[in-house]
XYZ file of C-alpha atoms in Angstrom:
680
model
C 0.000 0.000 0.000
C 1.475 3.411 -0.923
C 2.559 5.815 1.767
C -0.046 8.548 1.375
C 1.433 10.860 3.975
C 5.065 10.899 5.182
C 5.821 13.168 8.155
C 9.348 13.872 9.368
C 11.973 16.285 10.653
C 15.293 14.781 9.522
C 15.609 12.390 12.465
C 12.126 10.998 13.033
C 10.102 9.849 10.021
C 6.647 8.273 10.127
C 4.944 7.028 6.963
C 1.188 6.443 6.845
C -1.022 4.478 4.515
C -4.563 5.264 3.398
C -6.013 3.638 6.520
C -4.363 6.221 8.783
C -1.999 3.483 9.999
C 1.684 4.031 10.722
C 3.545 1.690 8.359
C 7.130 2.891 8.777
C 8.827 4.493 11.774
C 12.462 5.536 11.373
C 14.691 6.938 14.107
C 17.293 8.408 14.624
C 18.083 8.448 10.891
C 15.614 8.906 8.070
C 15.504 5.577 6.254
C 17.680 3.657 8.704
C 16.349 1.471 11.518
C 12.711 0.921 10.651
C 11.207 0.057 14.018
C 8.071 -1.441 12.490
C 9.775 -3.842 10.089
C 6.611 -4.367 8.048
C 4.233 -4.214 11.014
C 1.353 -1.769 11.428
C 0.361 0.667 14.183
C -3.392 1.169 13.848
C -6.221 3.192 15.302
C -9.483 1.529 16.289
C -12.839 2.837 17.536
C -15.386 1.307 19.933
C -18.920 2.749 20.158
C -21.973 1.114 21.738
C -20.589 -2.399 21.502
C -19.317 -1.985 17.948
C -15.547 -2.112 17.329
C -13.661 -1.386 14.124
C -10.070 -0.783 13.194
C -9.740 1.904 10.523
C -10.080 -0.187 7.377
C -12.144 -0.544 4.229
C -15.409 -0.223 6.152
C -14.674 3.472 6.690
C -15.069 6.278 4.198
C -11.786 8.128 4.398
C -9.488 10.645 2.765
C -5.896 11.473 3.689
C -4.368 14.786 2.655
C -1.940 17.413 3.823
C -3.162 20.786 4.937
C -2.190 23.397 2.370
C 1.528 24.205 2.252
C 2.376 22.321 5.434
C 3.553 18.977 6.725
C 0.421 18.686 8.832
C -1.670 15.712 7.757
C -5.451 15.639 7.769
C -7.476 12.453 7.583
C -11.277 12.520 7.483
C -13.022 9.320 8.591
C -16.713 8.418 8.519
C -18.394 5.236 9.745
C -22.074 5.005 8.873
C -22.969 2.199 11.262
C -21.314 3.936 14.219
C -22.686 7.314 13.254
C -19.469 9.224 13.861
C -17.238 11.544 11.878
C -13.562 11.798 12.838
C -10.919 14.281 11.737
C -7.295 13.490 12.569
C -4.521 16.068 12.224
C -0.955 14.921 12.692
C 2.583 16.279 12.588
C 6.152 15.418 13.454
C 7.415 18.475 15.275
C 9.938 20.366 13.145
C 12.442 20.509 16.036
C 11.616 17.863 18.646
C 11.422 14.134 17.952
C 7.717 13.948 18.700
C 4.742 12.879 16.612
C 1.445 14.466 17.703
C -2.066 13.620 16.534
C -5.239 15.558 17.249
C -8.478 13.552 17.021
C -11.761 15.443 16.731
C -14.851 13.219 16.802
C -18.398 14.300 16.002
C -21.381 12.379 17.343
C -23.893 12.347 14.482
C -26.711 11.003 16.628
C -28.946 12.916 19.059
C -28.087 10.761 22.087
C -25.279 10.818 24.642
C -22.584 8.269 23.784
C -19.079 7.232 24.790
C -16.461 6.856 22.053
C -13.342 4.845 22.842
C -10.206 5.227 20.722
C -7.551 2.534 20.722
C -4.003 2.811 19.375
C -1.973 -0.342 18.755
C 1.835 -0.420 18.630
C 3.467 -3.389 16.929
C 7.120 -2.352 17.136
C 10.148 -4.450 16.246
C 12.771 -2.082 17.598
C 15.876 -1.807 15.406
C 14.221 -4.104 12.879
C 13.799 -7.254 14.960
C 11.538 -8.521 17.745
C 14.221 -9.978 19.999
C 14.647 -8.456 23.439
C 12.101 -5.631 23.241
C 10.382 -4.385 26.394
C 6.975 -2.710 26.649
C 6.094 -1.248 30.034
C 3.571 1.084 31.634
C 5.437 4.107 33.015
C 3.613 5.393 36.119
C 5.561 8.652 36.116
C 4.336 9.747 32.672
C 1.250 7.500 32.755
C 2.140 6.325 29.272
C 3.458 3.136 27.668
C 7.140 2.793 26.830
C 8.764 0.519 24.243
C 12.535 0.260 24.445
C 15.625 -1.724 23.491
C 19.237 -0.627 23.631
C 19.357 3.104 22.932
C 15.957 3.299 21.258
C 13.040 4.507 23.380
C 9.468 5.242 22.288
C 7.072 6.703 24.842
C 3.415 6.662 23.781
C 0.834 8.765 25.563
C -2.394 10.713 25.195
C -5.008 12.941 26.764
C -8.553 14.183 26.215
C -10.344 17.457 26.844
C -11.423 16.216 30.276
C -8.506 14.024 31.291
C -4.755 14.495 31.057
C -4.087 10.738 31.090
C -4.835 7.730 28.959
C -7.961 5.797 29.928
C -6.667 2.246 29.445
C -3.528 0.362 28.530
C -2.224 -3.150 27.980
C 1.083 -4.675 26.949
C 1.728 -8.277 26.032
C 3.380 -10.920 23.895
C 2.870 -11.244 20.137
C 3.670 -14.008 17.694
C 4.686 -16.534 20.345
C 2.743 -19.623 21.381
C -0.102 -18.853 19.029
C -0.719 -15.401 20.502
C -1.582 -12.892 17.787
C -0.872 -9.875 19.936
C -2.278 -7.466 22.481
C -4.121 -5.570 19.757
C -6.846 -8.239 20.005
C -7.481 -7.087 23.581
C -8.928 -3.843 22.231
C -11.679 -5.450 20.207
C -14.063 -5.849 23.148
C -13.494 -2.243 24.208
C -11.677 -3.138 27.451
C -7.902 -3.496 27.943
C -6.334 -5.817 30.505
C -3.998 -3.323 32.168
C -1.066 -5.757 32.011
C 1.918 -3.519 32.935
C 4.977 -5.154 31.328
C 6.147 -7.694 28.765
C 9.502 -8.519 27.213
C 10.702 -10.315 24.114
C 8.330 -10.049 21.149
C 5.860 -7.487 22.454
C 3.124 -5.074 21.445
C 0.897 -2.615 23.270
C -2.406 -0.756 23.095
C -3.578 2.421 24.795
C -7.144 3.714 25.003
C -8.699 7.175 25.207
C -12.376 7.640 26.152
C -14.555 10.596 25.189
C -18.171 11.066 26.288
C -20.228 13.094 23.821
C -23.639 14.646 24.127
C -25.984 14.197 21.187
C -24.948 16.046 18.014
C -21.763 17.335 19.623
C -18.034 16.885 19.211
C -15.002 16.317 21.400
C -11.257 15.998 20.995
C -8.349 13.882 22.144
C -4.598 13.916 21.593
C -2.132 11.113 21.039
C 1.650 11.345 20.767
C 4.856 9.343 20.364
C 8.157 10.615 21.788
C 11.370 9.128 20.335
C 14.733 9.265 22.062
C 17.860 7.432 23.105
C 17.120 7.200 26.834
C 14.187 6.931 29.236
C 15.089 10.331 30.621
C 14.993 11.894 27.149
C 11.531 10.617 26.244
C 10.165 11.558 29.669
C 11.460 15.070 29.059
C 9.771 15.163 25.648
C 6.519 13.917 27.150
C 6.663 16.749 29.662
C 7.302 19.236 26.862
C 4.205 18.040 24.983
C 2.095 18.530 28.081
C 3.537 21.944 28.962
C 3.185 23.374 25.473
C -0.005 21.390 24.730
C -0.306 19.152 21.650
C -2.437 21.705 19.782
C 0.322 24.283 20.190
C 2.924 21.903 18.757
C 0.731 21.238 15.736
C 0.257 24.955 15.153
C 3.937 25.834 15.477
C 4.958 23.139 12.996
C 2.228 24.264 10.627
C 3.549 27.830 10.799
C 7.147 26.679 10.327
C 6.497 24.608 7.216
C 4.233 27.220 5.652
C 7.004 29.785 5.957
C 9.615 27.279 4.779
C 7.833 26.332 1.565
C 6.696 29.853 0.682
C 10.007 31.637 1.220
C 11.003 31.372 -2.469
C 7.748 31.710 -4.453
C 7.599 30.974 -8.154
C 7.153 33.984 -10.446
C 3.470 34.586 -11.044
C 1.610 34.369 -14.325
C 3.327 31.376 -15.898
C 1.880 28.294 -14.236
C -1.530 27.131 -13.120
C -2.270 27.117 -9.411
C -2.486 23.319 -9.587
C 1.138 23.030 -10.740
C 2.297 25.572 -8.176
C 0.541 23.642 -5.403
C 2.196 20.398 -6.501
C 5.559 22.170 -6.721
C 5.308 23.280 -3.099
C 4.013 19.877 -2.047
C 6.951 18.191 -3.773
C 9.387 20.395 -1.868
C 7.716 19.515 1.414
C 7.763 15.803 0.639
C 11.424 16.097 -0.380
C 12.151 17.544 3.049
C 10.773 14.414 4.726
C 13.209 12.202 2.791
C 16.338 14.067 3.926
C 18.363 12.878 6.897
C 19.773 15.429 9.322
C 23.315 14.267 8.477
C 22.919 15.110 4.789
C 21.858 11.892 3.124
C 18.883 12.148 0.752
C 16.957 8.885 0.711
C 15.602 7.441 -2.528
C 12.294 6.456 -0.942
C 10.904 5.115 2.313
C 8.194 2.540 1.693
C 8.828 -0.841 3.276
C 6.203 -2.607 1.139
C 8.817 -3.137 -1.595
C 10.556 -5.615 0.715
C 8.130 -8.134 -0.771
C 9.732 -7.659 -4.210
C 13.413 -8.327 -3.447
C 13.803 -8.407 0.354
C 15.247 -4.925 0.403
C 14.028 -1.356 0.242
C 14.793 2.021 -1.337
C 15.774 3.437 2.069
C 19.338 4.202 1.034
C 21.361 7.100 -0.297
C 22.176 6.683 -3.983
C 24.643 9.460 -4.920
C 22.809 9.901 -8.244
C 19.363 10.357 -6.725
C 20.832 12.555 -4.028
C 22.688 14.762 -6.514
C 19.598 15.306 -8.660
C 17.485 16.020 -5.571
C 20.121 18.436 -4.263
C 20.078 20.202 -7.624
C 16.295 20.572 -7.354
C 16.676 22.055 -3.867
C 19.328 24.469 -5.138
C 17.102 25.641 -7.971
C 14.214 26.118 -5.551
C 16.273 28.231 -3.142
C 17.222 25.763 -0.396
C 21.046 25.738 -0.542
C 21.649 24.628 3.046
C 19.903 21.307 2.429
C 21.911 20.806 -0.752
C 25.131 21.687 1.073
C 24.378 19.010 3.647
C 24.161 16.449 0.875
C 27.389 17.546 -0.823
C 29.200 17.388 2.524
C 27.754 13.915 3.073
C 28.957 12.868 -0.392
C 32.459 14.136 0.341
C 32.507 12.061 3.523
C 31.709 8.774 1.757
C 33.570 9.035 -1.577
C 36.326 6.443 -1.850
C 40.041 7.187 -1.802
C 40.201 6.284 -5.499
C 37.580 8.899 -6.359
C 34.439 6.901 -7.065
C 31.217 6.201 -5.218
C 30.049 2.676 -4.662
C 26.481 1.523 -5.299
C 24.676 3.107 -2.320
C 25.096 4.122 1.300
C 23.211 4.163 4.570
C 22.194 7.510 6.065
C 24.937 7.200 8.702
C 27.552 7.002 5.928
C 28.213 3.272 6.099
C 28.217 1.155 2.956
C 24.784 -0.226 2.075
C 23.713 -3.511 0.533
C 24.540 -4.166 -3.121
C 24.018 -6.696 -5.877
C 26.905 -5.491 -8.067
C 29.762 -8.055 -8.088
C 33.477 -7.265 -7.860
C 34.358 -9.981 -10.363
C 33.169 -11.136 -13.764
C 34.455 -14.673 -14.057
C 38.203 -14.472 -13.482
C 38.327 -10.723 -14.065
C 38.108 -8.079 -11.340
C 35.714 -5.202 -12.011
C 34.494 -2.125 -10.195
C 30.909 -2.602 -8.904
C 29.900 0.979 -9.614
C 27.413 3.090 -11.486
C 29.820 5.752 -12.719
C 27.089 8.288 -13.388
C 26.713 8.568 -9.599
C 30.254 9.899 -9.261
C 29.842 12.271 -12.190
C 26.492 13.730 -11.178
C 27.713 14.820 -7.761
C 30.293 17.066 -9.481
C 27.792 18.290 -12.056
C 25.255 19.223 -9.376
C 27.931 20.814 -7.187
C 28.888 23.180 -10.011
C 25.258 24.176 -10.528
C 25.105 24.894 -6.787
C 28.223 27.054 -6.939
C 26.873 29.070 -9.859
C 23.786 29.957 -7.841
C 25.280 30.627 -4.437
C 29.007 31.481 -4.923
C 29.841 29.934 -1.539
C 33.622 29.684 -1.910
C 34.087 28.904 1.773
C 31.892 25.847 1.367
C 33.483 24.664 -1.902
C 37.121 25.146 -0.884
C 37.417 22.102 1.434
C 35.690 19.936 -1.193
C 38.025 20.880 -4.051
C 40.775 18.297 -3.603
C 39.117 15.424 -1.688
C 35.942 15.364 -3.778
C 36.128 17.382 -6.993
C 39.659 16.623 -8.185
C 39.706 13.108 -6.802
C 36.483 12.176 -8.608
C 37.481 13.944 -11.823
C 40.881 12.225 -11.880
C 39.113 8.901 -11.563
C 36.761 9.705 -14.455
C 39.693 10.700 -16.679
C 41.448 7.418 -15.970
C 38.455 5.089 -16.011
C 37.940 4.938 -19.754
C 37.811 2.507 -22.619
C 41.075 2.717 -24.534
C 39.562 2.095 -27.967
C 36.565 4.441 -27.892
C 37.676 7.082 -25.384
C 34.337 6.601 -23.628
C 33.933 5.817 -19.936
C 34.780 2.207 -19.147
C 31.864 -0.160 -18.527
C 29.825 0.255 -15.366
C 26.275 -0.467 -14.286
C 23.439 1.620 -15.660
C 21.232 4.014 -13.728
C 18.500 1.351 -13.665
C 20.965 -1.053 -12.004
C 20.172 -3.835 -14.439
C 22.965 -4.062 -17.007
C 26.667 -3.330 -17.360
C 28.211 -1.606 -20.320
C 28.899 1.838 -21.738
C 25.590 3.615 -21.252
C 24.649 6.794 -23.102
C 23.325 8.226 -19.827
C 26.577 7.479 -18.019
C 28.573 8.973 -20.882
C 26.499 12.148 -20.659
C 26.873 12.344 -16.889
C 30.652 11.899 -17.065
C 30.876 14.610 -19.718
C 28.921 16.935 -17.431
C 30.980 15.979 -14.394
C 34.315 16.562 -16.139
C 33.124 19.872 -17.566
C 32.095 20.947 -14.074
C 35.451 19.845 -12.658
C 37.304 21.845 -15.321
C 35.396 24.962 -14.326
C 36.181 24.446 -10.651
C 39.854 24.152 -11.626
C 39.658 27.487 -13.421
C 38.044 29.088 -10.377
C 40.904 27.799 -8.213
C 43.579 28.872 -10.704
C 44.519 25.386 -11.875
C 44.435 25.904 -15.629
C 46.567 22.877 -16.470
C 44.199 20.494 -14.730
C 41.207 22.241 -16.291
C 42.641 21.534 -19.737
C 43.166 17.883 -18.823
C 39.538 17.479 -17.848
C 38.276 19.293 -20.925
C 40.425 17.205 -23.209
C 38.941 14.063 -21.685
C 35.426 15.504 -22.092
C 36.174 16.257 -25.756
C 37.364 12.704 -26.332
C 34.248 11.363 -24.634
C 32.010 13.438 -26.878
C 33.870 12.205 -29.947
C 33.396 8.668 -28.688
C 29.677 9.278 -28.270
C 29.375 10.690 -31.783
C 31.326 7.790 -33.279
C 29.845 4.889 -31.325
C 26.585 5.843 -29.608
C 25.058 7.669 -32.561
C 23.819 4.978 -34.932
C 23.125 5.920 -38.513
C 21.277 2.649 -39.024
C 18.851 3.566 -36.229
C 18.716 7.265 -37.012
C 19.202 7.974 -33.279
C 21.430 7.315 -30.307
C 21.495 3.837 -28.837
C 21.077 3.050 -25.173
C 24.348 1.206 -24.673
C 27.330 -0.471 -26.219
C 29.197 -3.349 -24.645
C 31.885 -5.807 -25.581
C 30.994 -9.327 -26.573
C 33.082 -12.357 -25.708
C 35.160 -11.783 -28.833
C 35.885 -8.191 -27.799
C 33.742 -6.646 -30.533
C 31.349 -3.817 -29.673
C 27.706 -4.826 -29.442
C 24.858 -2.324 -29.656
C 21.820 -2.207 -27.379
C 19.297 -0.320 -29.509
C 16.523 -0.224 -26.889
C 14.659 3.060 -26.691
C 15.388 4.279 -23.164
C 14.073 7.489 -21.615
C 17.445 8.132 -19.967
C 18.815 9.260 -23.350
C 17.491 12.581 -22.026
C 20.889 12.945 -20.386
C 22.625 13.569 -23.709
C 21.293 17.116 -23.804
C 20.671 17.695 -20.114
C 24.340 17.384 -19.152
C 25.665 19.285 -22.144
C 27.089 16.637 -24.479
C 24.836 17.947 -27.241
C 22.505 20.872 -27.532
C 18.824 20.083 -27.105
C 18.110 21.191 -30.680
C 20.927 19.128 -32.201
C 19.291 17.132 -35.025
C 20.588 13.892 -33.515
C 19.017 14.696 -30.158
C 15.773 15.763 -31.830
C 15.606 12.483 -33.740
C 16.311 10.514 -30.577
C 13.699 12.267 -28.466
C 11.103 11.883 -31.215
C 11.828 8.150 -31.357
C 11.524 7.858 -27.584
C 8.182 9.566 -27.641
C 6.919 7.304 -30.395
C 8.091 4.095 -28.731
C 7.600 4.828 -25.032
C 4.395 6.848 -24.816
C 1.826 4.639 -23.108
C -1.143 4.825 -25.438
C -3.751 3.852 -22.897
C -6.030 5.797 -20.602
C -3.217 7.001 -18.352
C -0.710 8.256 -20.915
C 2.799 9.036 -19.729
C 6.205 7.729 -20.761
C 7.545 4.277 -19.977
C 11.087 3.900 -18.702
C 12.256 1.834 -21.665
C 10.904 -0.664 -24.177
C 9.525 -3.879 -22.677
C 10.382 -2.863 -19.135
C 9.696 -5.898 -16.874
C 9.855 -4.094 -13.509
C 6.380 -4.235 -11.892
C 4.949 -4.909 -15.347
C 1.219 -5.576 -15.224
C 0.295 -5.923 -18.907
C 2.591 -7.522 -21.499
C 0.727 -5.638 -24.223
C 2.074 -2.360 -22.846
C 5.744 -1.553 -23.392
C 6.117 -0.516 -19.757
C 4.414 1.325 -16.941
C 4.400 5.136 -17.056
C 7.097 6.697 -14.856
C 6.959 10.229 -13.521
C 10.620 10.941 -14.261
C 10.425 9.624 -17.830
C 7.389 11.771 -18.579
C 8.981 14.867 -17.062
C 12.186 14.276 -19.028
C 10.127 14.540 -22.199
C 8.776 17.829 -20.851
C 12.365 18.994 -20.258
C 13.196 18.538 -23.915
C 10.043 20.302 -25.068
C 10.913 23.211 -22.776
C 14.531 23.375 -23.917
C 13.582 23.532 -27.596
C 10.514 25.778 -27.310
C 10.789 28.997 -29.307
C 7.407 30.433 -28.339
C 4.989 30.436 -25.417
C 2.619 28.335 -27.486
C 5.290 25.639 -27.867
C 5.593 25.485 -24.087
C 1.986 24.428 -23.670
C 2.750 20.817 -24.506
C 5.305 20.704 -21.715
C 2.799 22.327 -19.382
C 0.355 19.539 -20.193
C 2.945 17.007 -19.043
C 3.356 18.873 -15.769
C -0.409 18.647 -15.376
C -0.198 14.935 -16.173
C 2.154 14.518 -13.219
C -0.208 16.473 -10.962
C -3.187 14.424 -12.076
C -1.468 11.106 -11.336
C -0.172 11.987 -7.897
C -2.178 10.727 -4.939
C -4.719 13.175 -3.469
C -2.092 13.989 -0.837
C 0.327 15.040 -3.598
C 2.581 12.013 -3.165
C 4.169 10.759 -6.398
C 5.106 7.122 -6.797
C 7.891 5.745 -8.947
C 5.467 4.521 -11.617
C 1.757 4.007 -12.138
C -0.557 1.298 -13.425
C -0.998 1.806 -17.199
C -4.766 1.238 -17.043
C -5.903 2.507 -13.643
C -3.258 5.094 -12.783
C -2.801 3.506 -9.346
C 0.669 3.927 -7.811
C 3.169 1.105 -8.309
C 6.466 0.360 -6.594
C 7.806 2.876 -4.082
C 5.589 5.763 -3.036
C 6.718 8.449 -2.521
C 9.823 8.333 -4.713
C 12.203 11.195 -3.992
C 13.426 11.249 -7.594
C 9.877 11.823 -8.885
C 9.367 14.849 -6.649
C 12.837 16.249 -7.354
C 12.256 15.965 -11.102
C 8.913 17.733 -10.812
C 10.624 20.622 -9.000
C 13.433 20.787 -11.569
C 11.109 20.651 -14.589
C 8.873 23.335 -13.085
C 11.882 25.589 -12.547
C 13.038 24.952 -16.099
C 9.573 25.790 -17.423
C 9.370 29.106 -15.572
C 12.872 30.112 -16.624
C 12.147 29.377 -20.278
C 8.785 31.153 -20.175
C 10.424 34.314 -18.861
C 13.235 34.069 -21.412
C 10.693 33.848 -24.219
C 9.211 37.105 -22.959
C 12.587 38.726 -23.519
C 13.321 39.128 -19.820
C 16.127 37.797 -17.658
C 14.696 35.251 -15.208
C 17.232 35.673 -12.433
C 20.152 38.002 -13.160
C 22.359 36.010 -10.853
C 22.012 32.954 -13.062
C 22.649 34.826 -16.277
C 25.936 36.579 -15.492
C 29.402 35.429 -16.597
C 29.626 32.616 -14.056
C 26.179 31.327 -14.866
C 27.083 31.139 -18.544
C 30.373 29.331 -18.009
C 29.004 25.797 -18.174
C 27.232 26.369 -21.500
C 30.257 28.207 -22.881
C 32.565 25.422 -21.737
C 30.328 22.803 -23.371
C 30.287 24.781 -26.600
C 34.068 25.133 -26.483
C 34.435 21.398 -26.000
C 32.003 20.784 -28.854
C 34.173 22.998 -31.045
C 37.338 21.112 -30.143
C 35.827 17.747 -31.013
C 36.900 15.933 -34.141
C 33.290 14.953 -34.784
C 30.918 17.919 -34.665
């Protein structure tokens, strides 16, 4: 089930599904240590002998309040005759989740409504050695193991304590769990359990006929009993409603501080743009890592998740944040990247938020031969994005300590890691992590990374090294023109690789990532070869069914639901098509087609604004990870590109800072490299 509403602050992240259930709980890193491990923390209601967990029997809708990270879920149960509105937030500063529950009695008689909250935690990802205990000092229930503590508490309008509690054993000796104790409306009051444990707390509200009442529920996360007791006291002193309001005010100011220029985009696109920025913020760890996506349901697909830092995804997300006016978040990522890059100048597959090496399926050997298990575009894109950051913010003091350990080290690696015959980057794994060879996307990224490195060298007065990097970029472009452009296809190919006999073999698959050939400067967007390629991609990859949108590549098997369709529509693939339309538009009218693709992305997001990785080609339902950070980052980037181009077409300068001599350097450097190439 997709995660309709993620809420987080860089240390504590909770992800909710459409049933208002907590499905993922990460602490103290975003994306690392999921303390639910596939379990569910649910809310249930008991009225006049009727009990129901929030499930398909309820009419419900989960959204965010406008321009905030405050969730709102409306729930209606016809048989019970009640209407519930839940508002929730992870405090922007403290590691506390707070939920306000307002319940309306739709009948003219006095009734008691009992709310129950179940907690099925597997602390640190396993259910060995957990303890759940009633804490008489806070009058809440505490789950703990090692240095992970979660204190759960609540109050109502008329009582500052929970009404009931129970803790017990789950999954042992045929016992399903303490959550079953709630279903008769009365909890046992058992005060402690250890091992594989769960808990339930209850809050009671008595309502007059046709009236409403409210209750509050919260979770405090910390690394000691003392810390969570302190947080519990803070919630009570400030009051839960006050914490919700202050976080609402914070996020509204945060997302509105750099508004888009008016008059160029519909309000719907602007709303989704702001929502994408807010959702991006929930996927960023306080130590700088930007997570690809936090949705544990994908464990079912390959026993792993997207809760890792891929340098590629992080670099593209950081670039989106830079364009949107959030340089400090981007700086945190670049600093994180500098801390994990290897001594030889390349990034490995992916990393954990704490900087440790993450799981991988890329081998270090191919038969008897040793190989690097890398996706080289990841190394290149960090440098490319870092240059774009520097152009915007001129923060020399930030860049200086990164120059040698990150920029030069990575660029030196890219110069050396090349195929001797073609001059192209040596084989590595593709951005889709499925095949190894010389990918057009990787070639484009390395060109962009080396061009960026050459410009940094010029800034730091190292002209000799700048020339070395540009020469390598020129050779790479010549290699692309000679080997990746295929006259027989009339377009660029996806990949070349060497067969067993050493001869080059061509992978002619239409792949949306060929977008990179113009995006990173190898060719201009209006180059006839690029135009022919993008036209072919549109013809082959547009999903001609009800949903529309662009597939990732021809006959894509990942989450494929209909063999008659070439692949499921992806948000990033569709927005990459919009990027090309924007880059080649010569009039405002020509931009309209790109604007329609932005609207397509809005229309296929969940009602909360969450964008998945891909969608069902017939129903439009989200598939795979949801939300996907890359989808939201691409929406932000494409929107920024659209606005910039629209203003340029009006004959105005969008942002003078981006159009001065430094802002033009990358394009000028690319053009200079193009001119030095043997193949134009």
